[in-house]
GROMACS .gro file of C-alpha atoms in nm:
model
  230
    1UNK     CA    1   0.345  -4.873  -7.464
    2UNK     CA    2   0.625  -5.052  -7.255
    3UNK     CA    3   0.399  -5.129  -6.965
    4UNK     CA    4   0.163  -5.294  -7.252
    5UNK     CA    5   0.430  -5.514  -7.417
    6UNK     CA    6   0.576  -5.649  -7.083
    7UNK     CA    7   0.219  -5.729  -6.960
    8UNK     CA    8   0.158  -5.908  -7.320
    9UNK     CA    9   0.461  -6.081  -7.239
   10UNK     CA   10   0.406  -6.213  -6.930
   11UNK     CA   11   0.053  -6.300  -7.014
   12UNK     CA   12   0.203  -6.518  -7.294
   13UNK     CA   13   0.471  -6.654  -7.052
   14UNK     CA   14   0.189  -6.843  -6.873
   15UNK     CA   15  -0.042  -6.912  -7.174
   16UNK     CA   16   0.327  -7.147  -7.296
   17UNK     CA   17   0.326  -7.287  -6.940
   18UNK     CA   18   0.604  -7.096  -6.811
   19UNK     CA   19   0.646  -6.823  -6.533
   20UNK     CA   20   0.629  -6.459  -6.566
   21UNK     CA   21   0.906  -6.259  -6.405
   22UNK     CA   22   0.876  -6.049  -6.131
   23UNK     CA   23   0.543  -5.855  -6.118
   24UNK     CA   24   0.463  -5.548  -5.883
   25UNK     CA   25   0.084  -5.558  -5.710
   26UNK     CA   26  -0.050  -5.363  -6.034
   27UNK     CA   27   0.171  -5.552  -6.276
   28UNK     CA   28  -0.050  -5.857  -6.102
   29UNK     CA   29  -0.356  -5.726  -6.136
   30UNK     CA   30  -0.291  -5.655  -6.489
   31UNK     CA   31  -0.196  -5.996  -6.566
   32UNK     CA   32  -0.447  -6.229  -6.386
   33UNK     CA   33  -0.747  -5.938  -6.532
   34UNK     CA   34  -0.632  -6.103  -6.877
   35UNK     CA   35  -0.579  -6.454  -6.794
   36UNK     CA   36  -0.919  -6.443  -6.610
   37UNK     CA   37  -1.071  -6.329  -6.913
   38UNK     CA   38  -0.899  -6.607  -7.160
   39UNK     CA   39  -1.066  -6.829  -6.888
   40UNK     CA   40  -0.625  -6.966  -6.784
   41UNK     CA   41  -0.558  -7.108  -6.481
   42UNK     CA   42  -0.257  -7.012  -6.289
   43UNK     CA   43  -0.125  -7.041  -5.961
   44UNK     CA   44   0.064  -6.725  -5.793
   45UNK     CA   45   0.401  -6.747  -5.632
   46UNK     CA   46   0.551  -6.537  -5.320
   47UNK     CA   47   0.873  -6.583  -5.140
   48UNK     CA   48   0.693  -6.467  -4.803
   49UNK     CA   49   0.324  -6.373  -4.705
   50UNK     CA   50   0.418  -6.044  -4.716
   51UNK     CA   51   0.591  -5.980  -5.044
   52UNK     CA   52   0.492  -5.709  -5.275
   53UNK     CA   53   0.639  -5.895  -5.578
   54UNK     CA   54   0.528  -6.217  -5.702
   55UNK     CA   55   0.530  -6.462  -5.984
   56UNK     CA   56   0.253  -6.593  -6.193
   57UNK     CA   57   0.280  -6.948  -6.342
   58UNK     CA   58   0.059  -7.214  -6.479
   59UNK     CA   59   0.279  -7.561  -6.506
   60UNK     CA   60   0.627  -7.459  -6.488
   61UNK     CA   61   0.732  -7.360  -6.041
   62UNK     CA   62   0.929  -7.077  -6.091
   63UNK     CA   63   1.313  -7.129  -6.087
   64UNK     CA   64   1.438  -6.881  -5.776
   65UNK     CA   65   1.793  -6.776  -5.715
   66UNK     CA   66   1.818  -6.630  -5.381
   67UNK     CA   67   2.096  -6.458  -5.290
   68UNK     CA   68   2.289  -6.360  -4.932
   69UNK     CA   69   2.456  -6.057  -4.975
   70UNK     CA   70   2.797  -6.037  -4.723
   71UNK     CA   71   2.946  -5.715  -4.678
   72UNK     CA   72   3.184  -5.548  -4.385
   73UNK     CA   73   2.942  -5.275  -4.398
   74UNK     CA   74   2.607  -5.192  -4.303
   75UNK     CA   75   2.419  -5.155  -4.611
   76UNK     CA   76   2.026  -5.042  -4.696
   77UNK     CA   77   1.784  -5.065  -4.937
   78UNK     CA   78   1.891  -4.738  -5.132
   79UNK     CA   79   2.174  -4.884  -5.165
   80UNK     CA   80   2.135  -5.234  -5.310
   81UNK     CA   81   1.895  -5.095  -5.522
   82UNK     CA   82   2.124  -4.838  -5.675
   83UNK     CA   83   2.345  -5.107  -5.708
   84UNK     CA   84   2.071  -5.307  -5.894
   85UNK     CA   85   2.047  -5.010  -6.131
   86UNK     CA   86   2.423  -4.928  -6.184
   87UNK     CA   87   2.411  -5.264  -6.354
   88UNK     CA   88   2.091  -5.180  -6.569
   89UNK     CA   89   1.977  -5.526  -6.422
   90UNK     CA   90   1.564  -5.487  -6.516
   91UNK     CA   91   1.319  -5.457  -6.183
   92UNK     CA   92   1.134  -5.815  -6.317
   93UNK     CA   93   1.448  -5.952  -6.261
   94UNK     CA   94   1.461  -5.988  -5.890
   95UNK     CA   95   1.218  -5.941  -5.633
   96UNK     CA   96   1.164  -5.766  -5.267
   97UNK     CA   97   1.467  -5.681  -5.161
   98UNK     CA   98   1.502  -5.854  -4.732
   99UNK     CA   99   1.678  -5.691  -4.468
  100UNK     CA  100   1.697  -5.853  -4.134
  101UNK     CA  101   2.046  -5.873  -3.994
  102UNK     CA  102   2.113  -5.994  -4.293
  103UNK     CA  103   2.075  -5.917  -4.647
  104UNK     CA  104   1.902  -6.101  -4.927
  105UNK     CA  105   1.778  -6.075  -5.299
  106UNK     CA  106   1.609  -6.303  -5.491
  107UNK     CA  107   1.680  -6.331  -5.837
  108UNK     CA  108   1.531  -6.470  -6.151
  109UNK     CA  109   1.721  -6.812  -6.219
  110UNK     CA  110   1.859  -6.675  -6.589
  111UNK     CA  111   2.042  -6.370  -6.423
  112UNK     CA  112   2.170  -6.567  -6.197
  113UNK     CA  113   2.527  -6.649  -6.399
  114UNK     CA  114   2.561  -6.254  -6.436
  115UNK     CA  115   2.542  -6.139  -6.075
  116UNK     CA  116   2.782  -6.437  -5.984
  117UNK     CA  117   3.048  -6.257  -6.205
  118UNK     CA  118   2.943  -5.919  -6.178
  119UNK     CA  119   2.770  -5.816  -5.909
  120UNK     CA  120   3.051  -5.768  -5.651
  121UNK     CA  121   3.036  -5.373  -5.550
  122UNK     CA  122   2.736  -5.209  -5.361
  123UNK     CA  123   2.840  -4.830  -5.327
  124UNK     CA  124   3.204  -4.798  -5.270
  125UNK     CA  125   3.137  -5.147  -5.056
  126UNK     CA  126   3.287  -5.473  -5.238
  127UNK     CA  127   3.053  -5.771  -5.157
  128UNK     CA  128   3.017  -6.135  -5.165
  129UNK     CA  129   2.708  -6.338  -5.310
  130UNK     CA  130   2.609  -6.649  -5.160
  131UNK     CA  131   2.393  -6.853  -5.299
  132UNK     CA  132   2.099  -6.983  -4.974
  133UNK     CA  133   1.750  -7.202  -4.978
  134UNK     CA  134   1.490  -6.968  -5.085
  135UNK     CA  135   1.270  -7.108  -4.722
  136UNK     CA  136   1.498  -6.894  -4.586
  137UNK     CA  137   1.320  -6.563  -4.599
  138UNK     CA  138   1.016  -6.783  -4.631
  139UNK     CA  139   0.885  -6.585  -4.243
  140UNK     CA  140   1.025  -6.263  -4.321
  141UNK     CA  141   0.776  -5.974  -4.226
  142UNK     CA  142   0.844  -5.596  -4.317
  143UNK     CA  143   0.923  -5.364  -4.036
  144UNK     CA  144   0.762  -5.004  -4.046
  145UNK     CA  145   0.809  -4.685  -3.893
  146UNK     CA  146   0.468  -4.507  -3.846
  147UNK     CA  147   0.521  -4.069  -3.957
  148UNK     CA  148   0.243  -3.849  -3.917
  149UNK     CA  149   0.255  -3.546  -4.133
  150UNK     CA  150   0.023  -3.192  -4.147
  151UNK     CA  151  -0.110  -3.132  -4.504
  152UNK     CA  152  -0.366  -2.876  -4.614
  153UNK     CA  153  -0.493  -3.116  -4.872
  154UNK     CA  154  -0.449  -3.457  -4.995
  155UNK     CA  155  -0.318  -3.368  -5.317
  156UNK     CA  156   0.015  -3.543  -5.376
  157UNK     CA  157   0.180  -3.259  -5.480
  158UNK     CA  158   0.125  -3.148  -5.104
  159UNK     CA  159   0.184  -3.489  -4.945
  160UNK     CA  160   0.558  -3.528  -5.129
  161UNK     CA  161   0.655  -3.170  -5.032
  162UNK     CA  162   0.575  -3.176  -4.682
  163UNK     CA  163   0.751  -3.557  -4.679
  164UNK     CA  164   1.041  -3.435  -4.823
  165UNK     CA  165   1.080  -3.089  -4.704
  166UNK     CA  166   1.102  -2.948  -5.055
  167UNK     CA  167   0.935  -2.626  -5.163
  168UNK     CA  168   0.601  -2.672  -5.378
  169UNK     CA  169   0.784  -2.477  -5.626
  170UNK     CA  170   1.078  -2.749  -5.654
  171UNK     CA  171   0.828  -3.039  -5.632
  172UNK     CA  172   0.769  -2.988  -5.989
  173UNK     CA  173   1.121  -3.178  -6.077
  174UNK     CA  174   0.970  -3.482  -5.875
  175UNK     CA  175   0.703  -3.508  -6.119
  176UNK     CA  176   0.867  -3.423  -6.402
  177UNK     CA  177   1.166  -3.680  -6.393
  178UNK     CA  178   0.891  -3.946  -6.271
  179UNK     CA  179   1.041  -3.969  -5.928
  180UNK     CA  180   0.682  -4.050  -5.783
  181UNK     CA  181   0.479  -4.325  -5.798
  182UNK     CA  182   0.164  -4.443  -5.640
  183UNK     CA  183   0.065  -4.797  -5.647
  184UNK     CA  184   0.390  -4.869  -5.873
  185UNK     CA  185   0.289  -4.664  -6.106
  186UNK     CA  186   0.469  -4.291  -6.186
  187UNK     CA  187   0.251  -3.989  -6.113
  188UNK     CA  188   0.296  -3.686  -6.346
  189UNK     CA  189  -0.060  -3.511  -6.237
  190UNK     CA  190  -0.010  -3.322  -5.919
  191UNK     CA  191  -0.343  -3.278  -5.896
  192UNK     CA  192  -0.359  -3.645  -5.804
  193UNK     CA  193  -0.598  -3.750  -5.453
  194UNK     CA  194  -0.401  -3.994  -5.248
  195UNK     CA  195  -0.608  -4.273  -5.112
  196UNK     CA  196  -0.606  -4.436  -4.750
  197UNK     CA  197  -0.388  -4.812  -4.841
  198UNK     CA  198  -0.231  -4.590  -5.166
  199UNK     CA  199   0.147  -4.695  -5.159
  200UNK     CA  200   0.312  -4.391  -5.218
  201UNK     CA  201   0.661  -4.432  -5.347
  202UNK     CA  202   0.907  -4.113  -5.377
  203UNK     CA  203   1.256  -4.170  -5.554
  204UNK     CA  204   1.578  -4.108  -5.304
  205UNK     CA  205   1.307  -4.062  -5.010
  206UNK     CA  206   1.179  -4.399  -4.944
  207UNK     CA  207   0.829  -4.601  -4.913
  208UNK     CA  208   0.509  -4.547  -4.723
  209UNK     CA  209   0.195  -4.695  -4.734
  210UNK     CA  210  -0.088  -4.425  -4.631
  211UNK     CA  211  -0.235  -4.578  -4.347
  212UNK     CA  212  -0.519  -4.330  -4.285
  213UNK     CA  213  -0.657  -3.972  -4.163
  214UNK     CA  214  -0.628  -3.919  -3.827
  215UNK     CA  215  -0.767  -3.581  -3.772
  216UNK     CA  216  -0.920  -3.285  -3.939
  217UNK     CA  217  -0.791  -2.984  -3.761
  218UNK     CA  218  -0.995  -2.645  -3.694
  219UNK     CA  219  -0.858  -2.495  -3.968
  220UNK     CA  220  -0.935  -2.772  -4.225
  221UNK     CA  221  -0.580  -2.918  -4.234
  222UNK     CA  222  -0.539  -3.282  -4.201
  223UNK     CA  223  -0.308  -3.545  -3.985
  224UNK     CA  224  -0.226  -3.786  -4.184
  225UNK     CA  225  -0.034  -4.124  -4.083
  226UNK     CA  226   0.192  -4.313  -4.293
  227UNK     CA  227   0.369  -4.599  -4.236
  228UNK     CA  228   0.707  -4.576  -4.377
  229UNK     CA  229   0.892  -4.903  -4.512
  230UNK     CA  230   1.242  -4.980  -4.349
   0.00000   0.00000   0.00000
Protein backbone atom coordinates (compact mmCIF):
# COMPACT_ATOMS: atom_id res chain seq x y z
CA UNK A 1 0.00 0.00 0.00
CA UNK A 2 3.06 2.40 0.53
CA UNK A 3 4.73 1.45 -2.70
CA UNK A 4 1.12 2.39 -4.30
CA UNK A 5 0.73 5.85 -2.70
CA UNK A 6 4.37 7.00 -3.46
CA UNK A 7 3.97 5.83 -7.11
CA UNK A 8 0.43 7.84 -7.15
CA UNK A 9 2.43 10.54 -5.93
CA UNK A 10 4.99 10.81 -8.16
CA UNK A 11 2.73 10.13 -11.06
CA UNK A 12 0.81 13.27 -9.93
CA UNK A 13 4.12 15.18 -9.39
CA UNK A 14 4.54 15.17 -13.21
CA UNK A 15 0.83 15.33 -14.26
CA UNK A 16 1.26 19.30 -12.08
CA UNK A 17 4.47 19.78 -14.10
CA UNK A 18 6.84 19.13 -11.44
CA UNK A 19 9.55 16.39 -10.79
CA UNK A 20 9.21 13.22 -8.98
CA UNK A 21 11.85 12.42 -6.41
CA UNK A 22 14.23 9.90 -6.60
CA UNK A 23 12.96 6.68 -8.31
CA UNK A 24 14.78 3.17 -8.28
CA UNK A 25 14.75 1.19 -11.94
CA UNK A 26 11.26 -0.45 -10.82
CA UNK A 27 9.99 2.68 -9.14
CA UNK A 28 10.61 3.96 -13.03
CA UNK A 29 9.01 1.51 -14.65
CA UNK A 30 6.09 1.91 -12.49
CA UNK A 31 5.76 5.45 -13.15
CA UNK A 32 6.33 5.97 -16.95
CA UNK A 33 3.76 2.38 -17.31
CA UNK A 34 1.10 5.04 -15.96
CA UNK A 35 2.05 8.15 -17.59
CA UNK A 36 2.28 6.14 -20.89
CA UNK A 37 -1.09 5.08 -20.39
CA UNK A 38 -2.63 8.77 -19.52
CA UNK A 39 -0.88 9.39 -22.94
CA UNK A 40 1.90 12.36 -20.53
CA UNK A 41 4.93 13.28 -21.85
CA UNK A 42 7.94 13.42 -19.71
CA UNK A 43 11.47 13.61 -20.04
CA UNK A 44 13.82 11.39 -17.59
CA UNK A 45 16.69 12.78 -15.66
CA UNK A 46 20.17 11.01 -14.58
CA UNK A 47 23.16 12.49 -12.95
CA UNK A 48 25.46 9.99 -15.04
CA UNK A 49 24.80 7.30 -17.82
CA UNK A 50 25.13 4.90 -15.41
CA UNK A 51 22.89 5.79 -12.53
CA UNK A 52 20.40 3.47 -11.09
CA UNK A 53 18.26 6.36 -9.75
CA UNK A 54 16.64 8.90 -11.77
CA UNK A 55 14.07 11.61 -11.92
CA UNK A 56 10.99 11.91 -13.98
CA UNK A 57 9.73 15.42 -14.98
CA UNK A 58 7.53 17.00 -17.53
CA UNK A 59 8.19 21.06 -17.43
CA UNK A 60 9.83 21.73 -14.26
CA UNK A 61 14.33 20.44 -14.60
CA UNK A 62 14.73 18.97 -11.46
CA UNK A 63 16.39 21.16 -8.72
CA UNK A 64 19.75 18.95 -7.65
CA UNK A 65 21.81 19.52 -4.57
CA UNK A 66 24.96 17.69 -4.88
CA UNK A 67 26.97 17.27 -2.18
CA UNK A 68 31.04 16.57 -1.50
CA UNK A 69 31.38 14.79 1.47
CA UNK A 70 35.10 15.65 3.32
CA UNK A 71 36.16 13.45 5.92
CA UNK A 72 39.83 12.49 7.55
CA UNK A 73 38.72 9.04 7.05
CA UNK A 74 38.17 6.60 4.48
CA UNK A 75 34.59 6.06 4.33
CA UNK A 76 32.18 3.47 2.12
CA UNK A 77 28.96 3.06 1.00
CA UNK A 78 27.67 1.11 4.19
CA UNK A 79 28.56 3.72 5.80
CA UNK A 80 27.05 6.87 4.29
CA UNK A 81 24.12 5.01 3.89
CA UNK A 82 23.73 4.13 7.52
CA UNK A 83 24.34 7.54 8.04
CA UNK A 84 21.47 8.41 5.58
CA UNK A 85 19.25 6.21 7.75
CA UNK A 86 20.36 7.31 11.31
CA UNK A 87 18.75 10.51 10.16
CA UNK A 88 15.45 8.77 8.86
CA UNK A 89 16.28 10.95 5.71
CA UNK A 90 13.69 8.93 3.01
CA UNK A 91 15.67 6.88 0.00
CA UNK A 92 13.65 9.42 -2.74
CA UNK A 93 15.47 11.92 -1.16
CA UNK A 94 18.89 11.53 -2.60
CA UNK A 95 20.20 9.50 -5.23
CA UNK A 96 23.30 6.99 -6.14
CA UNK A 97 25.54 7.42 -3.72
CA UNK A 98 29.57 8.21 -5.89
CA UNK A 99 32.72 7.05 -4.68
CA UNK A 100 35.81 7.86 -6.57
CA UNK A 101 38.55 9.33 -4.45
CA UNK A 102 36.11 11.30 -3.42
CA UNK A 103 32.75 11.18 -2.02
CA UNK A 104 29.47 12.56 -3.26
CA UNK A 105 25.57 12.53 -2.73
CA UNK A 106 23.10 14.13 -4.49
CA UNK A 107 20.26 15.40 -2.80
CA UNK A 108 16.77 16.57 -3.49
CA UNK A 109 16.93 20.53 -3.45
CA UNK A 110 14.17 20.72 -0.32
CA UNK A 111 16.47 18.58 2.03
CA UNK A 112 19.05 20.40 1.21
CA UNK A 113 18.71 23.14 4.35
CA UNK A 114 18.55 19.95 6.72
CA UNK A 115 21.75 18.13 5.81
CA UNK A 116 23.56 21.62 5.87
CA UNK A 117 22.71 21.72 9.67
CA UNK A 118 22.54 18.25 10.43
CA UNK A 119 24.25 16.03 8.59
CA UNK A 120 27.78 16.36 10.08
CA UNK A 121 28.66 12.66 11.55
CA UNK A 122 29.13 9.49 9.32
CA UNK A 123 29.90 6.61 11.90
CA UNK A 124 31.96 7.86 14.71
CA UNK A 125 33.58 10.16 11.65
CA UNK A 126 32.54 14.03 11.88
CA UNK A 127 32.27 15.39 8.26
CA UNK A 128 32.01 18.40 6.19
CA UNK A 129 29.38 19.05 3.30
CA UNK A 130 30.30 21.00 0.42
CA UNK A 131 28.11 22.06 -1.78
CA UNK A 132 29.80 21.20 -5.93
CA UNK A 133 28.27 21.52 -9.75
CA UNK A 134 26.22 18.53 -10.23
CA UNK A 135 28.58 18.00 -14.00
CA UNK A 136 30.79 16.91 -11.64
CA UNK A 137 29.95 13.25 -11.35
CA UNK A 138 28.36 13.85 -14.71
CA UNK A 139 31.35 10.75 -16.18
CA UNK A 140 31.26 8.75 -13.19
CA UNK A 141 31.09 4.92 -14.06
CA UNK A 142 30.57 2.13 -11.31
CA UNK A 143 33.48 -0.09 -10.58
CA UNK A 144 32.74 -3.93 -10.01
CA UNK A 145 34.35 -6.79 -8.62
CA UNK A 146 33.35 -9.98 -10.59
CA UNK A 147 32.61 -13.31 -7.58
CA UNK A 148 31.82 -16.56 -8.81
CA UNK A 149 29.93 -18.70 -6.42
CA UNK A 150 28.85 -22.80 -6.42
CA UNK A 151 25.06 -23.20 -5.85
CA UNK A 152 23.01 -26.35 -6.18
CA UNK A 153 20.11 -24.33 -7.41
CA UNK A 154 19.15 -20.92 -8.31
CA UNK A 155 16.79 -20.44 -5.65
CA UNK A 156 17.65 -17.29 -3.68
CA UNK A 157 17.43 -18.79 -0.60
CA UNK A 158 20.62 -20.76 -1.86
CA UNK A 159 22.28 -17.87 -3.69
CA UNK A 160 22.18 -15.46 -0.26
CA UNK A 161 23.49 -18.32 1.92
CA UNK A 162 26.33 -19.34 -0.03
CA UNK A 163 27.07 -15.24 -0.56
CA UNK A 164 27.00 -14.69 2.85
CA UNK A 165 28.27 -17.76 4.44
CA UNK A 166 25.19 -18.16 6.62
CA UNK A 167 23.54 -21.50 7.31
CA UNK A 168 20.17 -22.17 5.25
CA UNK A 169 18.71 -22.53 8.57
CA UNK A 170 19.67 -18.78 9.64
CA UNK A 171 18.80 -17.44 6.15
CA UNK A 172 15.31 -17.42 7.26
CA UNK A 173 15.99 -14.00 9.40
CA UNK A 174 17.16 -12.46 5.96
CA UNK A 175 13.81 -12.95 4.63
CA UNK A 176 11.95 -12.37 7.38
CA UNK A 177 13.27 -8.80 8.42
CA UNK A 178 13.20 -7.99 4.49
CA UNK A 179 16.94 -7.81 4.29
CA UNK A 180 16.73 -9.04 0.53
CA UNK A 181 15.71 -7.53 -2.38
CA UNK A 182 15.81 -8.27 -6.02
CA UNK A 183 15.30 -5.63 -8.54
CA UNK A 184 14.61 -3.07 -5.50
CA UNK A 185 12.09 -4.84 -4.42
CA UNK A 186 12.16 -7.09 -0.85
CA UNK A 187 11.93 -10.85 -1.34
CA UNK A 188 10.03 -12.80 1.39
CA UNK A 189 9.53 -16.15 -0.94
CA UNK A 190 12.64 -18.22 -0.78
CA UNK A 191 11.44 -20.15 -3.26
CA UNK A 192 12.18 -17.23 -5.55
CA UNK A 193 14.35 -18.12 -9.24
CA UNK A 194 17.02 -15.53 -9.67
CA UNK A 195 17.36 -14.32 -13.18
CA UNK A 196 20.64 -13.63 -15.32
CA UNK A 197 20.69 -9.20 -15.14
CA UNK A 198 18.43 -9.75 -11.60
CA UNK A 199 20.08 -7.14 -9.18
CA UNK A 200 20.26 -8.90 -6.16
CA UNK A 201 20.56 -6.71 -3.15
CA UNK A 202 21.36 -8.29 0.48
CA UNK A 203 21.22 -5.84 3.59
CA UNK A 204 24.85 -5.43 5.50
CA UNK A 205 26.37 -7.66 2.52
CA UNK A 206 26.40 -5.45 -0.40
CA UNK A 207 25.19 -5.35 -4.28
CA UNK A 208 25.57 -7.66 -7.23
CA UNK A 209 24.14 -7.78 -10.38
CA UNK A 210 23.89 -11.62 -11.64
CA UNK A 211 25.84 -11.54 -14.60
CA UNK A 212 25.22 -15.11 -15.82
CA UNK A 213 25.78 -19.08 -15.58
CA UNK A 214 28.95 -20.10 -16.32
CA UNK A 215 28.89 -23.77 -15.94
CA UNK A 216 26.76 -26.70 -15.06
CA UNK A 217 28.94 -29.08 -13.20
CA UNK A 218 28.72 -33.08 -13.36
CA UNK A 219 26.82 -33.21 -10.53
CA UNK A 220 24.15 -30.63 -11.56
CA UNK A 221 25.55 -27.73 -9.46
CA UNK A 222 25.99 -24.46 -11.07
CA UNK A 223 28.90 -21.56 -11.38
CA UNK A 224 27.42 -18.70 -11.19
CA UNK A 225 29.12 -15.10 -11.74
CA UNK A 226 28.16 -12.01 -10.13
CA UNK A 227 29.39 -8.84 -10.38
CA UNK A 228 29.53 -7.21 -7.09
CA UNK A 229 29.07 -3.27 -6.77
CA UNK A 230 32.02 -1.34 -5.00
Amino acid sequence: MENKIFITNQVEKVVRGEYTDFLDPNEEHQVTSILNKMHISYNIFKLFNEAEKTIIYSFLEPNITLFEIKSDNLLNHKDILGALFSHNIKISKYGDIVIKDKYYLPVIDSIKPYMIANFNMIGNNYIKLNEVDIDTIKDFHYDFVPVEILVSSLRIDNIVSTITGSSRSNIDEYFKDKYVFINYLPVTKKTTLLKENDILGIRRNGKYRFNKILKVTSKGKYILEFYKYK
